[in-house]
PDB file of N, CA and C in Angstrom:
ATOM      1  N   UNK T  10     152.162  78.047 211.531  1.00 64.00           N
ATOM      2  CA  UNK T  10     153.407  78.776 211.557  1.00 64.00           C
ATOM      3  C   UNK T  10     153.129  80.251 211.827  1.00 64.00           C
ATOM      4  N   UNK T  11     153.841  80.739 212.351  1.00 73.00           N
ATOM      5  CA  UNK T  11     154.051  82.145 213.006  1.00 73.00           C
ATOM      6  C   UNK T  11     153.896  83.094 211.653  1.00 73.00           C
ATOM      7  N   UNK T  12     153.490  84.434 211.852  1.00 81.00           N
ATOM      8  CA  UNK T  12     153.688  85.237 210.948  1.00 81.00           C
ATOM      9  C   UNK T  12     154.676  86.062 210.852  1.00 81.00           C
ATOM     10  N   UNK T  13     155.866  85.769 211.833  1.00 85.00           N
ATOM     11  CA  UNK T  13     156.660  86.349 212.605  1.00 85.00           C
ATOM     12  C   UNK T  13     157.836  85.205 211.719  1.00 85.00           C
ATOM     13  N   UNK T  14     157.283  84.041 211.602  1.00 88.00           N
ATOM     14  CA  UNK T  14     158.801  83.372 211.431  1.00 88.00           C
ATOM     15  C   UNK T  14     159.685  82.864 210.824  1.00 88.00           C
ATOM     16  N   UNK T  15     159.986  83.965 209.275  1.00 90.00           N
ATOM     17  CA  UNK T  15     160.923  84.381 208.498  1.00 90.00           C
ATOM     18  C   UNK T  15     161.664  85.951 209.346  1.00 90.00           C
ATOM     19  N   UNK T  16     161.010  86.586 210.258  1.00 91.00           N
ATOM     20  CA  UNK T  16     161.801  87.153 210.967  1.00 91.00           C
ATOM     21  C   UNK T  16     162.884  86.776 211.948  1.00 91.00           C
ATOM     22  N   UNK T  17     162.066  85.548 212.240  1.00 93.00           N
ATOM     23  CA  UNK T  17     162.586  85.028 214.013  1.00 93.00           C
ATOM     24  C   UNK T  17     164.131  83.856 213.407  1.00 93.00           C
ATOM     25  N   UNK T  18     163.230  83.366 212.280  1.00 94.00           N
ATOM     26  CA  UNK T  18     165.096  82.763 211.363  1.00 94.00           C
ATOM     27  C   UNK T  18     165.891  84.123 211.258  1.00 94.00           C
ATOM     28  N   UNK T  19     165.933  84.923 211.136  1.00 94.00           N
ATOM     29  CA  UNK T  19     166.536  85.810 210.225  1.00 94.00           C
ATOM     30  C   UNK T  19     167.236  86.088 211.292  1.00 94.00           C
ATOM     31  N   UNK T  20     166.559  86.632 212.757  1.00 95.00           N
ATOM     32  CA  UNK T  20     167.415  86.778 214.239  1.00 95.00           C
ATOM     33  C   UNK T  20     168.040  85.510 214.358  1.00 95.00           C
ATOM     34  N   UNK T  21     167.888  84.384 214.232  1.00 95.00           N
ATOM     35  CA  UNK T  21     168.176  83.140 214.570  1.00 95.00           C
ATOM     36  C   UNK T  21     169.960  83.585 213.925  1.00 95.00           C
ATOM     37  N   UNK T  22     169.760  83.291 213.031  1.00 95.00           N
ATOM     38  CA  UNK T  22     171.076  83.664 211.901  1.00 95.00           C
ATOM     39  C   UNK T  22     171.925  84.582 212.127  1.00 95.00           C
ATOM     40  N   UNK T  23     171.145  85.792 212.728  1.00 95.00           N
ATOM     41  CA  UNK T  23     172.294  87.135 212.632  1.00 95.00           C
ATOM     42  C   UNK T  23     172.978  86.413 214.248  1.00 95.00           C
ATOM     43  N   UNK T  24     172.279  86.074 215.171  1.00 94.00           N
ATOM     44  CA  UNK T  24     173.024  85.378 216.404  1.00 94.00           C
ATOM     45  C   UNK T  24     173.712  84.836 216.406  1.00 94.00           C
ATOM     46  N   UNK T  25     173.635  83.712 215.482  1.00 92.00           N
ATOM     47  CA  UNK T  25     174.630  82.734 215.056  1.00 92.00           C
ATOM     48  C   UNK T  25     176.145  83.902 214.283  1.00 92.00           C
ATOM     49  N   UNK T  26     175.779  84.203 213.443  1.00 93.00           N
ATOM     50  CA  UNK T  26     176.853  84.890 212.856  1.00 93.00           C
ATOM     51  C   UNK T  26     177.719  85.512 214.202  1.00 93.00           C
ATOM     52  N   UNK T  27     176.745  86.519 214.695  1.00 92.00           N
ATOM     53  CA  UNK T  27     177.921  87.504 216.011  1.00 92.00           C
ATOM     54  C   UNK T  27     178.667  86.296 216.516  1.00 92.00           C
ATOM     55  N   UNK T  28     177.918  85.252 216.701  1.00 90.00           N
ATOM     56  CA  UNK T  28     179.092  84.186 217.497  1.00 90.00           C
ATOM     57  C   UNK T  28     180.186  83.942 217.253  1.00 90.00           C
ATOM     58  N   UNK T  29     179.941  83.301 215.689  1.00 89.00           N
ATOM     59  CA  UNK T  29     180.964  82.907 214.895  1.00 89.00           C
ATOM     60  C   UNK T  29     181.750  84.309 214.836  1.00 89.00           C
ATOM     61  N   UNK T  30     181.679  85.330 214.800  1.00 92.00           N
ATOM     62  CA  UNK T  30     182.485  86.454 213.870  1.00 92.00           C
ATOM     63  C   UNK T  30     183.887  86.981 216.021  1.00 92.00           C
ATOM     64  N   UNK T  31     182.595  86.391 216.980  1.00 88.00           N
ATOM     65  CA  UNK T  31     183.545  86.749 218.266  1.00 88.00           C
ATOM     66  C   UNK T  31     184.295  85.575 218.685  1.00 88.00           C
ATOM     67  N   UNK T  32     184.097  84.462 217.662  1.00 87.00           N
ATOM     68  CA  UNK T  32     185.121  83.299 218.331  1.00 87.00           C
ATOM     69  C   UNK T  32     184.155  83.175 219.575  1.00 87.00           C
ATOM     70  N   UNK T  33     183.172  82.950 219.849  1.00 82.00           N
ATOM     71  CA  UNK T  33     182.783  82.081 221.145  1.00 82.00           C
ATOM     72  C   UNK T  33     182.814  80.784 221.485  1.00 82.00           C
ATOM     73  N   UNK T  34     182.932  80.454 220.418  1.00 80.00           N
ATOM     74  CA  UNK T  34     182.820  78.492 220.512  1.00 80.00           C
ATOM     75  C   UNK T  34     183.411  78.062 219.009  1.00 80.00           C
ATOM     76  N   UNK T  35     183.903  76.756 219.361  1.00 79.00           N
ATOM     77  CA  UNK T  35     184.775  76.057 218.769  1.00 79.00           C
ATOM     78  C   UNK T  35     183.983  74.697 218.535  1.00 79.00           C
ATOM     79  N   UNK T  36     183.534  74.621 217.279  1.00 81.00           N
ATOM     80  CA  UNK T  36     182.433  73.467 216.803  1.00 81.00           C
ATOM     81  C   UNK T  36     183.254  72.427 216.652  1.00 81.00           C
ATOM     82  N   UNK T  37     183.248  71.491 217.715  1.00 83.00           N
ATOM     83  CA  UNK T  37     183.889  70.023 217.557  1.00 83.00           C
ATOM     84  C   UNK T  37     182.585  68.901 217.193  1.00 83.00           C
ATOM     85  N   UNK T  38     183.214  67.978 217.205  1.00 86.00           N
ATOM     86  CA  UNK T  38     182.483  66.863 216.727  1.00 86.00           C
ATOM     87  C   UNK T  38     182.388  65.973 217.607  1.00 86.00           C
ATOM     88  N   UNK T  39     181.192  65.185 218.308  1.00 84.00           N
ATOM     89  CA  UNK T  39     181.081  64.583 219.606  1.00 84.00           C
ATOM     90  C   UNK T  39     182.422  63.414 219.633  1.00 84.00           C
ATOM     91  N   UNK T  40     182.925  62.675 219.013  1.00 87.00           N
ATOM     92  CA  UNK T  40     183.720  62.158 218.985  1.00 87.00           C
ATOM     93  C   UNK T  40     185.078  62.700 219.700  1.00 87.00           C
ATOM     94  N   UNK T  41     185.438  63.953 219.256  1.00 87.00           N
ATOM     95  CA  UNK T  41     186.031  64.662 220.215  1.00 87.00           C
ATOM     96  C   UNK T  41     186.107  64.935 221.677  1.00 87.00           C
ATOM     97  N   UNK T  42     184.747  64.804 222.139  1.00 83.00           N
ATOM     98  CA  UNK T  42     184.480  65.088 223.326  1.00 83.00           C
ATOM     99  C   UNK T  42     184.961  64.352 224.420  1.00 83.00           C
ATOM    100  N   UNK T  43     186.158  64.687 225.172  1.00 81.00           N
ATOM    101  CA  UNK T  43     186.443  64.068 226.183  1.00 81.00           C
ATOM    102  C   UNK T  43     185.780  62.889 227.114  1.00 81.00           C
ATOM    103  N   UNK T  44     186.476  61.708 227.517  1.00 82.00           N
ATOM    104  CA  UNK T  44     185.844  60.773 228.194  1.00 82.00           C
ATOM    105  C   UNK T  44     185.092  61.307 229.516  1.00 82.00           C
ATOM    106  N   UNK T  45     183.867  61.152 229.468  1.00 76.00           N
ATOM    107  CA  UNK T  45     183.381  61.750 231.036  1.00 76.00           C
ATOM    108  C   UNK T  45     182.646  62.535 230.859  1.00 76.00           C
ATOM    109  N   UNK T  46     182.796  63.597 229.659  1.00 76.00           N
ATOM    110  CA  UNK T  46     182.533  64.887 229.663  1.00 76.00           C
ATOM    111  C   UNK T  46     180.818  64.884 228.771  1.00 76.00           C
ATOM    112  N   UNK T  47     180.410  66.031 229.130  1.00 76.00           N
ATOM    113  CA  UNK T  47     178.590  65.941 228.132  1.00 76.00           C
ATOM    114  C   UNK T  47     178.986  67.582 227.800  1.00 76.00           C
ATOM    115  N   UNK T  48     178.080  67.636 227.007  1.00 78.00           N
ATOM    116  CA  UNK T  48     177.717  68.851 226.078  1.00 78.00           C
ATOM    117  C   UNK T  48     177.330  69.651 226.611  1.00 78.00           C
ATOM    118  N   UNK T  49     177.653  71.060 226.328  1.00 78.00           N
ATOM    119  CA  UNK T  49     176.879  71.961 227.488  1.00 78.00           C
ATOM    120  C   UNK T  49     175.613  72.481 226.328  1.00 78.00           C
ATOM    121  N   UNK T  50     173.772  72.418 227.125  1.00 80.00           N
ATOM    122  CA  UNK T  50     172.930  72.619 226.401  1.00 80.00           C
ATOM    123  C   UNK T  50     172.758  73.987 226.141  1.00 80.00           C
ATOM    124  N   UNK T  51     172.332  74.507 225.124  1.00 86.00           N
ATOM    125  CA  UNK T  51     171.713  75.420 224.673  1.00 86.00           C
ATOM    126  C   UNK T  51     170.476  75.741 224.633  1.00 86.00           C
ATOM    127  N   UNK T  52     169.660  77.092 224.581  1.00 89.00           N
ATOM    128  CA  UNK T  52     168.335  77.348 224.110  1.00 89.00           C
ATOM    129  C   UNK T  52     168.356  79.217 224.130  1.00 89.00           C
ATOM    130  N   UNK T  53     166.884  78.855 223.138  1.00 93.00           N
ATOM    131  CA  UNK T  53     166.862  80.188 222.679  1.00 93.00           C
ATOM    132  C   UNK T  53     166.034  81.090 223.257  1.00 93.00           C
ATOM    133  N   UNK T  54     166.152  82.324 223.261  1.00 93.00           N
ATOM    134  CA  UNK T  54     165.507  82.996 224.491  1.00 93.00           C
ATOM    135  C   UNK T  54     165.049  84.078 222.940  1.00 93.00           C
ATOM    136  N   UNK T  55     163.436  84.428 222.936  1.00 94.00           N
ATOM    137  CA  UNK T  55     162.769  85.217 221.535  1.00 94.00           C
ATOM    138  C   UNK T  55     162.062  86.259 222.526  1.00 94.00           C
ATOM    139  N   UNK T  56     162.736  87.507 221.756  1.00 94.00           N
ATOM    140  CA  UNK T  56     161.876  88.469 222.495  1.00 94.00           C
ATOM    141  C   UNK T  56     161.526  89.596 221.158  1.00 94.00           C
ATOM    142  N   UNK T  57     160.389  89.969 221.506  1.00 93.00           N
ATOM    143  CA  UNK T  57     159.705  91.359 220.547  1.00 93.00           C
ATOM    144  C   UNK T  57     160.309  92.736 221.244  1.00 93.00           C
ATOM    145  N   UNK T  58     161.137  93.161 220.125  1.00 92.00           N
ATOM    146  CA  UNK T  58     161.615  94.883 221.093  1.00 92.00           C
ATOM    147  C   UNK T  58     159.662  95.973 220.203  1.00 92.00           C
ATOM    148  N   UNK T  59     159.949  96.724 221.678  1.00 92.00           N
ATOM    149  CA  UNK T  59     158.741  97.876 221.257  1.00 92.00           C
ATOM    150  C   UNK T  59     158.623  98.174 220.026  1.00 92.00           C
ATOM    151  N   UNK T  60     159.901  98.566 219.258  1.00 93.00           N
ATOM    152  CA  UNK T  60     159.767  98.739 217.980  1.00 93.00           C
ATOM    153  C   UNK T  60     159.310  97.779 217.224  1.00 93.00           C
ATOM    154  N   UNK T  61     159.274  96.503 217.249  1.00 90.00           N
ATOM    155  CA  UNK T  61     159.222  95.909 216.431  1.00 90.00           C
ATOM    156  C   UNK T  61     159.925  94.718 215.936  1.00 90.00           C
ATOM    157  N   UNK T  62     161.218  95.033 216.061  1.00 92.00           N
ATOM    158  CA  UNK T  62     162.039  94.134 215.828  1.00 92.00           C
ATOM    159  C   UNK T  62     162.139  92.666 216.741  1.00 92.00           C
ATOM    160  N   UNK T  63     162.894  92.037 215.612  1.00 94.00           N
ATOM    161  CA  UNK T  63     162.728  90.265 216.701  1.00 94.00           C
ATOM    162  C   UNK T  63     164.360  90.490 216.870  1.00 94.00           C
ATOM    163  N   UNK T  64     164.519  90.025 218.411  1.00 94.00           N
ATOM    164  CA  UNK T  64     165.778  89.309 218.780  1.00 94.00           C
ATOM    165  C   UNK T  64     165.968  87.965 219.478  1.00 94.00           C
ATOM    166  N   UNK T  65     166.674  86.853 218.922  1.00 94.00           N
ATOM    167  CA  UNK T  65     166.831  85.805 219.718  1.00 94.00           C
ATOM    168  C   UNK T  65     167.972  85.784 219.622  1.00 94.00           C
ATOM    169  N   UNK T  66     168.408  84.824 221.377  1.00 93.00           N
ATOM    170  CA  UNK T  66     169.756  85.012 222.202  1.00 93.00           C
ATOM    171  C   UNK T  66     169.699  83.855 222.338  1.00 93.00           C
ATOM    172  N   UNK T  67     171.055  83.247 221.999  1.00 90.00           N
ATOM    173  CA  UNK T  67     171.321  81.697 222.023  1.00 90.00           C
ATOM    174  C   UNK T  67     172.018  81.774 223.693  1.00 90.00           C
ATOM    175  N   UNK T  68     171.349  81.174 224.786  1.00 85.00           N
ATOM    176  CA  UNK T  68     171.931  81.246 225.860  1.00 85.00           C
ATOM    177  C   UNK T  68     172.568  79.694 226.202  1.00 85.00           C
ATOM    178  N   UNK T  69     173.281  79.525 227.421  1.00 80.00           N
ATOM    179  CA  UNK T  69     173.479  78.625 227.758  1.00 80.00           C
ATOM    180  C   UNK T  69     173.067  78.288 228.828  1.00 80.00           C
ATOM    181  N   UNK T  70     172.726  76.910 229.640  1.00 75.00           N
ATOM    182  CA  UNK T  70     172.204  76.502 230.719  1.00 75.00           C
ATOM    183  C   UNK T  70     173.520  76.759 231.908  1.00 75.00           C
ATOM    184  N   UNK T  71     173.565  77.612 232.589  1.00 65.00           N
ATOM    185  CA  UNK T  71     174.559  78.090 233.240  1.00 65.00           C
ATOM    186  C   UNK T  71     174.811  77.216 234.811  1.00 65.00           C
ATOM    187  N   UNK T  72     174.045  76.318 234.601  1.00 69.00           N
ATOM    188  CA  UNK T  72     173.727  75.241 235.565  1.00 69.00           C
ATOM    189  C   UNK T  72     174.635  74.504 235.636  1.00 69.00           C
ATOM    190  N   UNK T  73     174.916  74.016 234.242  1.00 65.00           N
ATOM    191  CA  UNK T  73     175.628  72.814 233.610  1.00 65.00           C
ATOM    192  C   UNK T  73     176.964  73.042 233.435  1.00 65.00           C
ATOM    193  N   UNK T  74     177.472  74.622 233.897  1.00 68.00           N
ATOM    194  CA  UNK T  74     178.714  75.046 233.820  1.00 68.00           C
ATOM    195  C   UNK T  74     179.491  74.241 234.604  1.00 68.00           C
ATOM    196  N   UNK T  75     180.959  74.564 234.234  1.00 69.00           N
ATOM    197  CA  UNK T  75     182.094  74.132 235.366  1.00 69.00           C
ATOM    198  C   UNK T  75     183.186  75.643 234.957  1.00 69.00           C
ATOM    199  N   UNK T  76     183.279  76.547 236.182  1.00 70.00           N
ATOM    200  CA  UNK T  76     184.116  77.491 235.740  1.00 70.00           C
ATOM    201  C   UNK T  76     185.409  76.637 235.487  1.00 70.00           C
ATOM    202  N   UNK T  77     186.286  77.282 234.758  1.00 71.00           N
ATOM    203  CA  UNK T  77     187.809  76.754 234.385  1.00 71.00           C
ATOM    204  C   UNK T  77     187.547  75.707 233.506  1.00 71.00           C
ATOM    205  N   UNK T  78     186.408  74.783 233.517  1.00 67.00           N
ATOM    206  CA  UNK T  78     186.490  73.831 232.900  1.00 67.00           C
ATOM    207  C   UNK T  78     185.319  73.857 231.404  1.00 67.00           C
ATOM    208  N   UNK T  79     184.449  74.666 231.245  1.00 66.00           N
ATOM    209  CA  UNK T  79     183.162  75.281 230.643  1.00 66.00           C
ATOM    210  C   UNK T  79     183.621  76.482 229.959  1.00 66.00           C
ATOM    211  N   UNK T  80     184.678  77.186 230.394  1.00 69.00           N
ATOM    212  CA  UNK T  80     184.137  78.705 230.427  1.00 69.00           C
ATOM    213  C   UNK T  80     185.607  79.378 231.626  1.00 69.00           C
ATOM    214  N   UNK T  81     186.249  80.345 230.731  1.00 70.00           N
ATOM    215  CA  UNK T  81     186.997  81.029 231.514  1.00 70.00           C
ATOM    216  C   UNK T  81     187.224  82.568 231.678  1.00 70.00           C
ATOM    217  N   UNK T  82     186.199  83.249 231.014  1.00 72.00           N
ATOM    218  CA  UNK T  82     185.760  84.536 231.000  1.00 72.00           C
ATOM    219  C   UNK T  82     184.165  84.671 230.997  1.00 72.00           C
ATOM    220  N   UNK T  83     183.941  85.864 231.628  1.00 72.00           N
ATOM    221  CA  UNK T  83     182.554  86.181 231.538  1.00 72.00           C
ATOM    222  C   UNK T  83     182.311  87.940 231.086  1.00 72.00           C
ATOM    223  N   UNK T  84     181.078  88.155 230.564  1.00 70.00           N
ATOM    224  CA  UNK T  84     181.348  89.365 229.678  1.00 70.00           C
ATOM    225  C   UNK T  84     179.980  90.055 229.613  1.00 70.00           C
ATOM    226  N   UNK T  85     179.943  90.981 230.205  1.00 69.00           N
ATOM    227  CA  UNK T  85     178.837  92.292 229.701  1.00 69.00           C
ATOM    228  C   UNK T  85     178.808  92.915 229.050  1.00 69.00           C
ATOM    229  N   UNK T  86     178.118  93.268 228.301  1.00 71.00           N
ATOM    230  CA  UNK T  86     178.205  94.236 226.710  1.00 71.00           C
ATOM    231  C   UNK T  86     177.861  95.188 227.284  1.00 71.00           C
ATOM    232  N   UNK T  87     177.121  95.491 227.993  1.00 79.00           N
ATOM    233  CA  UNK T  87     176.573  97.558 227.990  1.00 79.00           C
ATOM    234  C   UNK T  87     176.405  97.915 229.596  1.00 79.00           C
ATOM    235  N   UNK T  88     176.174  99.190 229.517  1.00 84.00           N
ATOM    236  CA  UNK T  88     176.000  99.914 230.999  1.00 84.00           C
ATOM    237  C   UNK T  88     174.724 100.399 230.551  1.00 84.00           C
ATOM    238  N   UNK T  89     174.031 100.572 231.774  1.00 87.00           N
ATOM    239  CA  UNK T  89     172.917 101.473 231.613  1.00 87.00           C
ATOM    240  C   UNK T  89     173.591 102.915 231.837  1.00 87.00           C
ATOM    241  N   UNK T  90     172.903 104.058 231.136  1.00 89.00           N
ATOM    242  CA  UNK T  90     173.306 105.726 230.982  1.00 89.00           C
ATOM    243  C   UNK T  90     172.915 105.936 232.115  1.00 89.00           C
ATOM    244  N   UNK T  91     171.647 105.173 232.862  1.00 92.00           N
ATOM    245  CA  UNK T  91     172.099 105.803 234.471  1.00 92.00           C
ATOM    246  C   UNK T  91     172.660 105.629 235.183  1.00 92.00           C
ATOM    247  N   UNK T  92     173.330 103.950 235.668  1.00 90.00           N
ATOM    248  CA  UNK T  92     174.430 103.616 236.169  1.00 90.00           C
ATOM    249  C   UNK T  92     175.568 104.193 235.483  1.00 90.00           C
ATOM    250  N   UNK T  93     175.738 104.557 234.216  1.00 90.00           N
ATOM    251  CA  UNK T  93     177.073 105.576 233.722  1.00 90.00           C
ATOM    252  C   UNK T  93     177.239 106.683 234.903  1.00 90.00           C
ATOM    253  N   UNK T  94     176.244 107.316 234.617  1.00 93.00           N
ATOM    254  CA  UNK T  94     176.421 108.826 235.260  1.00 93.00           C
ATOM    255  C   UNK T  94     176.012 108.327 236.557  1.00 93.00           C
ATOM    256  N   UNK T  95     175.722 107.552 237.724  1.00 94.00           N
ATOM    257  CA  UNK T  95     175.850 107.559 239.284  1.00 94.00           C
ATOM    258  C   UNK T  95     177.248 107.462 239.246  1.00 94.00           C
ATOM    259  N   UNK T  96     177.990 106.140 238.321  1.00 92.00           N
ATOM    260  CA  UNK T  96     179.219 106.392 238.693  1.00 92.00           C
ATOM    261  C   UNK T  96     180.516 107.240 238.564  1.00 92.00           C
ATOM    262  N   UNK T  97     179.854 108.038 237.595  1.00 93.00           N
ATOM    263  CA  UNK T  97     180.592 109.280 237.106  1.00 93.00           C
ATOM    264  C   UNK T  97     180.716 110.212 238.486  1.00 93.00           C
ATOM    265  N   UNK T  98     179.424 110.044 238.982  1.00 95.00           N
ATOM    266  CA  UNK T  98     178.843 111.450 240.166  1.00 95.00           C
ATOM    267  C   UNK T  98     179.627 110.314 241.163  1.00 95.00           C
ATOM    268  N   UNK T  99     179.990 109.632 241.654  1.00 95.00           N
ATOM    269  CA  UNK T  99     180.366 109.289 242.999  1.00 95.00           C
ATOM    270  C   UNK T  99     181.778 109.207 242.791  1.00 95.00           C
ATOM    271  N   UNK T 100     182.337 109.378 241.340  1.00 94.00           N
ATOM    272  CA  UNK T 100     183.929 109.792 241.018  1.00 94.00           C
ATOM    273  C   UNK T 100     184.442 111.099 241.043  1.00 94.00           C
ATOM    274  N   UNK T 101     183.619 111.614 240.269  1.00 95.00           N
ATOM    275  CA  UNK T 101     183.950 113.590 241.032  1.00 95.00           C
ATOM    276  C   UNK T 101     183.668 113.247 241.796  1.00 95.00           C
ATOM    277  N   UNK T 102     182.625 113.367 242.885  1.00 95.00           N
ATOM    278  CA  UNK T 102     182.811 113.814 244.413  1.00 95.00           C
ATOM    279  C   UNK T 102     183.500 113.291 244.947  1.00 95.00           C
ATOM    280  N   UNK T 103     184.768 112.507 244.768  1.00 95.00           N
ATOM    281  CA  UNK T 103     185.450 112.013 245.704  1.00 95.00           C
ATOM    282  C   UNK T 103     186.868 112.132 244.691  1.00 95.00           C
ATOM    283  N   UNK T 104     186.769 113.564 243.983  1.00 94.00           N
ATOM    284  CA  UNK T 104     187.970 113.442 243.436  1.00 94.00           C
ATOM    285  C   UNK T 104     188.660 112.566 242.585  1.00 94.00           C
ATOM    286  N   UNK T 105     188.309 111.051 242.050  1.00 94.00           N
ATOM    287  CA  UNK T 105     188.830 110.220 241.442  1.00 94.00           C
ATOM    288  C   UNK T 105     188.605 110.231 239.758  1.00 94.00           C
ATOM    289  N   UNK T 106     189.572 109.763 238.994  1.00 90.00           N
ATOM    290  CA  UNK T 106     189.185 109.971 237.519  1.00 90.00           C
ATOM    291  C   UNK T 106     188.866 108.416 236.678  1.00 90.00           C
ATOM    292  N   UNK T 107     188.112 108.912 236.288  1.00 87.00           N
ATOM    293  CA  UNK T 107     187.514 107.377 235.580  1.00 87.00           C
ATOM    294  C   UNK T 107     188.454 107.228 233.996  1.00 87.00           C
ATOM    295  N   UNK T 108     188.863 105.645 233.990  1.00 83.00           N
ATOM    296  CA  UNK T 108     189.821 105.953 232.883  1.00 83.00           C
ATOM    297  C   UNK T 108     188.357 104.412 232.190  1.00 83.00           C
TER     298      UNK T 108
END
């Protein structure tokens, strides 16, 4: 066992929580699951930040999607501060205001 992995649960958990706390998914019970239809798979993606810290990201196999039918929004959390400010600079110079 890892020496790492009472950390790597601990990310495991806080992931799980953000999910639950943004409404991303709706835990049914296979019985539920429409005639025809399969499960869309999961896996976990473990990474070491420089500092130190553990983060794991529960992703999905984006393969296995069906837009409209999988999934009807898609969502980026952050900008990079340098793509901020190119697009700041190509909005002044052309006069336009960023709302």
């Amino acid at each position: 066992m890892s020496e790492d992995a009472a950390g790597w649960t601990a990310a495991e958990r806080t992931e799980i929580a953000n999910h639950k706390s943004n409404g991303s998914w709706t835990l049914i019970d296979r019985s539920q699951l429409p005639a025809g239809r399969s499960l869309v798979r999961l896996i976990w993606v473990y990474k070491k930040k420089r500092s130190g810290a553990l983060k794991a990201r529960l992703c999905v196999q984006g393969c296995a999607q069906t837009a409209g039918i999988d999934y009807d929004q898609t969502f980026c959390a952050t900008m990079r501060p340098t793509s901020l400010r190119a697009l700041a600079s190509i909005a002044a110079g052309n006069g336009m205001l960023m709302r």
